[in-house]
PDB file of C-alpha atoms in Angstrom:
ATOM      1  CA  MET A1313       0.066  -0.162   0.020  1.00  0.00           C
ATOM      2  CA  HIS A1314       1.515   3.283  -0.872  1.00  0.00           C
ATOM      3  CA  PRO A1315       1.969   5.534   2.481  1.00  0.00           C
ATOM      4  CA  ASP A1316      -0.704   8.444   0.769  1.00  0.00           C
ATOM      5  CA  ASP A1317      -3.104   5.677   0.374  1.00  0.00           C
ATOM      6  CA  TYR A1318      -2.873   4.148   4.390  1.00  0.00           C
ATOM      7  CA  GLU A1319      -5.384   6.343   5.682  1.00  0.00           C
ATOM      8  CA  ASN A1320      -8.213   6.213   2.793  1.00  0.00           C
ATOM      9  CA  ALA A1321      -8.083   2.258   2.609  1.00  0.00           C
ATOM     10  CA  LYS A1322     -11.625   0.858   2.490  1.00  0.00           C
ATOM     11  CA  ASP A1323     -10.955  -2.553   1.861  1.00  0.00           C
ATOM     12  CA  ALA A1324      -9.050  -4.018   4.797  1.00  0.00           C
ATOM     13  CA  ALA A1325      -8.732  -7.597   4.990  1.00  0.00           C
ATOM     14  CA  GLY A1326      -8.548  -8.004   8.748  1.00  0.00           C
ATOM     15  CA  PRO A1327      -7.623  -6.024  11.879  1.00  0.00           C
ATOM     16  CA  VAL A1328      -5.555  -2.833  11.824  1.00  0.00           C
ATOM     17  CA  LEU A1329      -1.905  -4.039  12.607  1.00  0.00           C
ATOM     18  CA  LEU A1330      -0.464  -0.773  13.087  1.00  0.00           C
ATOM     19  CA  PRO A1331      -1.147   1.225  16.722  1.00  0.00           C
ATOM     20  CA  ALA A1332      -3.639   3.838  16.632  1.00  0.00           C
ATOM     21  CA  THR A1333      -1.291   7.188  17.804  1.00  0.00           C
ATOM     22  CA  ASP A1334      -1.198  10.802  17.241  1.00  0.00           C
ATOM     23  CA  ARG A1335       1.867   9.725  15.038  1.00  0.00           C
ATOM     24  CA  LYS A1336       1.434   8.897  11.610  1.00  0.00           C
ATOM     25  CA  ASN A1337       2.425   5.203  11.230  1.00  0.00           C
ATOM     26  CA  LEU A1338       3.781   4.144   7.760  1.00  0.00           C
ATOM     27  CA  PRO A1339       4.415   0.685   6.525  1.00  0.00           C
ATOM     28  CA  LYS A1340       7.895   0.248   4.990  1.00  0.00           C
ATOM     29  CA  ALA A1341       8.277  -3.702   4.809  1.00  0.00           C
ATOM     30  CA  VAL A1342       7.156  -7.181   5.381  1.00  0.00           C
ATOM     31  CA  SER A1343       9.732  -9.668   6.389  1.00  0.00           C
ATOM     32  CA  ALA A1344      10.049 -12.790   3.541  1.00  0.00           C
ATOM     33  CA  ASP A1345       8.724 -15.066   5.860  1.00  0.00           C
ATOM     34  CA  GLY A1346       5.794 -12.652   6.094  1.00  0.00           C
ATOM     35  CA  LYS A1347       5.825 -12.698  10.022  1.00  0.00           C
ATOM     36  CA  LYS A1348       7.099  -9.125  10.957  1.00  0.00           C
ATOM     37  CA  LEU A1349       6.568  -5.668   9.408  1.00  0.00           C
ATOM     38  CA  LEU A1350       9.305  -2.791   9.645  1.00  0.00           C
ATOM     39  CA  PHE A1351       7.306   0.671  10.057  1.00  0.00           C
ATOM     40  CA  ARG A1352       7.974   4.135  10.215  1.00  0.00           C
ATOM     41  CA  SER A1353       6.220   6.222  13.228  1.00  0.00           C
ATOM     42  CA  VAL A1354       6.384   9.969  12.035  1.00  0.00           C
ATOM     43  CA  GLN A1355       5.444  12.873  14.501  1.00  0.00           C
ATOM     44  CA  GLY A1356       6.054  16.507  13.082  1.00  0.00           C
ATOM     45  CA  LYS A1357       9.546  16.193  11.368  1.00  0.00           C
ATOM     46  CA  GLN A1358      10.558  13.284  13.741  1.00  0.00           C
ATOM     47  CA  GLY A1359      10.609   9.847  12.179  1.00  0.00           C
ATOM     48  CA  THR A1360      11.583   6.385  14.201  1.00  0.00           C
ATOM     49  CA  ALA A1361      11.752   2.911  13.005  1.00  0.00           C
ATOM     50  CA  PHE A1362       9.556  -0.062  14.865  1.00  0.00           C
ATOM     51  CA  VAL A1363       9.332  -3.762  13.912  1.00  0.00           C
ATOM     52  CA  THR A1364       6.339  -5.767  14.997  1.00  0.00           C
ATOM     53  CA  ASP A1365       4.581  -9.108  14.849  1.00  0.00           C
ATOM     54  CA  LEU A1366       1.771  -9.594  12.475  1.00  0.00           C
ATOM     55  CA  THR A1367      -0.465 -10.466  14.632  1.00  0.00           C
ATOM     56  CA  PRO A1368      -3.167  -8.205  16.027  1.00  0.00           C
ATOM     57  CA  GLY A1369      -2.142  -6.950  19.344  1.00  0.00           C
ATOM     58  CA  ALA A1370       1.574  -7.341  19.026  1.00  0.00           C
ATOM     59  CA  GLN A1371       3.899  -4.866  20.774  1.00  0.00           C
ATOM     60  CA  PRO A1372       6.168  -2.706  18.474  1.00  0.00           C
ATOM     61  CA  GLN A1373       9.537  -2.602  19.272  1.00  0.00           C
ATOM     62  CA  GLN A1374      11.738   0.889  18.776  1.00  0.00           C
ATOM     63  CA  VAL A1375      15.111  -0.151  16.756  1.00  0.00           C
ATOM     64  CA  THR A1376      17.657   2.135  15.217  1.00  0.00           C
ATOM     65  CA  ALA A1377      18.199   3.205  11.950  1.00  0.00           C
ATOM     66  CA  ASP A1378      21.148   0.677  11.509  1.00  0.00           C
ATOM     67  CA  GLU A1379      19.101  -1.804  12.631  1.00  0.00           C
ATOM     68  CA  ALA A1380      16.275  -1.355  10.471  1.00  0.00           C
ATOM     69  CA  ALA A1381      18.368  -1.223   7.448  1.00  0.00           C
ATOM     70  CA  THR A1382      19.266  -5.018   8.299  1.00  0.00           C
ATOM     71  CA  LEU A1383      16.401  -6.088  10.547  1.00  0.00           C
ATOM     72  CA  LEU A1384      14.498  -8.177   7.915  1.00  0.00           C
ATOM     73  CA  GLY A1385      17.713  -9.734   6.505  1.00  0.00           C
ATOM     74  CA  TYR A1386      19.232  -9.440   3.158  1.00  0.00           C
ATOM     75  CA  VAL A1387      16.607 -10.924   1.032  1.00  0.00           C
ATOM     76  CA  ASP A1388      13.568  -9.324  -1.384  1.00  0.00           C
ATOM     77  CA  VAL A1389      10.584  -7.864   0.754  1.00  0.00           C
ATOM     78  CA  PRO A1390       7.525  -6.725  -0.739  1.00  0.00           C
ATOM     79  CA  LEU A1391       7.474  -2.770  -0.431  1.00  0.00           C
ATOM     80  CA  GLU A1392       3.943  -2.324  -1.503  1.00  0.00           C
ATOM     81  CA  TRP A1393       1.070  -4.475  -2.038  1.00  0.00           C
ATOM     82  CA  ARG A1394      -2.640  -4.178  -2.617  1.00  0.00           C
TER      83      ARG A1394
END
Protein backbone atom coordinates (compact mmCIF):
# COMPACT_ATOMS: atom_id res chain seq x y z
CA MET A 1 0.00 0.00 0.00
CA HIS A 2 1.33 3.40 -0.89
CA PRO A 3 1.84 5.51 2.29
CA ASP A 4 -0.55 8.17 0.96
CA ASP A 5 -3.29 5.52 0.57
CA TYR A 6 -2.97 4.23 4.15
CA GLU A 7 -5.56 6.55 5.70
CA ASN A 8 -8.00 6.05 2.80
CA ALA A 9 -7.98 2.24 2.68
CA LYS A 10 -11.52 0.90 2.55
CA ASP A 11 -10.93 -2.74 1.68
CA ALA A 12 -8.88 -3.91 4.66
CA ALA A 13 -8.66 -7.71 4.84
CA GLY A 14 -8.47 -7.90 8.62
CA PRO A 15 -7.79 -6.04 11.85
CA VAL A 16 -5.49 -3.04 11.94
CA LEU A 17 -1.90 -4.11 12.69
CA LEU A 18 -0.26 -0.72 13.28
CA PRO A 19 -0.98 1.06 16.56
CA ALA A 20 -3.46 3.94 16.62
CA THR A 21 -1.56 6.95 17.97
CA ASP A 22 -1.21 10.67 17.35
CA ARG A 23 1.69 9.79 15.02
CA LYS A 24 1.49 8.84 11.35
CA ASN A 25 2.53 5.18 11.12
CA LEU A 26 3.80 4.20 7.67
CA PRO A 27 4.38 0.56 6.71
CA LYS A 28 7.77 0.09 5.05
CA ALA A 29 8.44 -3.64 4.51
CA VAL A 30 7.21 -7.12 5.42
CA SER A 31 9.74 -9.84 6.23
CA ALA A 32 10.24 -12.60 3.66
CA ASP A 33 8.55 -15.11 5.98
CA GLY A 34 5.55 -12.79 6.39
CA LYS A 35 5.85 -12.68 10.19
CA LYS A 36 7.23 -9.17 10.84
CA LEU A 37 6.50 -5.64 9.68
CA LEU A 38 8.96 -2.77 9.64
CA PHE A 39 7.26 0.62 9.89
CA ARG A 40 8.14 4.25 10.42
CA SER A 41 6.33 6.33 13.01
CA VAL A 42 6.37 10.07 12.24
CA GLN A 43 5.44 12.98 14.47
CA GLY A 44 6.11 16.37 12.92
CA LYS A 45 9.55 16.10 11.31
CA GLN A 46 10.76 13.36 13.68
CA GLY A 47 10.63 9.77 12.40
CA THR A 48 11.38 6.58 14.31
CA ALA A 49 11.68 3.00 13.03
CA PHE A 50 9.76 0.15 14.66
CA VAL A 51 9.31 -3.56 14.03
CA THR A 52 6.28 -5.60 15.05
CA ASP A 53 4.98 -9.12 14.63
CA LEU A 54 2.14 -9.39 12.13
CA THR A 55 -0.41 -10.49 14.68
CA PRO A 56 -3.11 -8.24 16.11
CA GLY A 57 -2.13 -6.91 19.54
CA ALA A 58 1.63 -7.40 19.05
CA GLN A 59 3.76 -4.77 20.79
CA PRO A 60 6.02 -2.81 18.39
CA GLN A 61 9.69 -2.51 19.34
CA GLN A 62 11.67 0.63 18.51
CA VAL A 63 14.83 -0.02 16.48
CA THR A 64 17.75 2.14 15.40
CA ALA A 65 18.20 3.23 11.78
CA ASP A 66 21.10 0.77 11.42
CA GLU A 67 18.97 -2.07 12.81
CA ALA A 68 16.09 -1.15 10.49
CA ALA A 69 18.38 -1.42 7.46
CA THR A 70 19.24 -5.07 8.20
CA LEU A 71 16.47 -6.24 10.53
CA LEU A 72 14.50 -8.21 7.97
CA GLY A 73 17.63 -9.83 6.56
CA TYR A 74 19.28 -9.52 3.21
CA VAL A 75 16.41 -10.80 1.09
CA ASP A 76 13.85 -9.28 -1.24
CA VAL A 77 10.77 -8.00 0.60
CA PRO A 78 7.54 -6.53 -0.77
CA LEU A 79 7.46 -2.76 -0.45
CA GLU A 80 3.91 -2.29 -1.71
CA TRP A 81 0.89 -4.53 -1.99
CA ARG A 82 -2.74 -4.05 -2.92
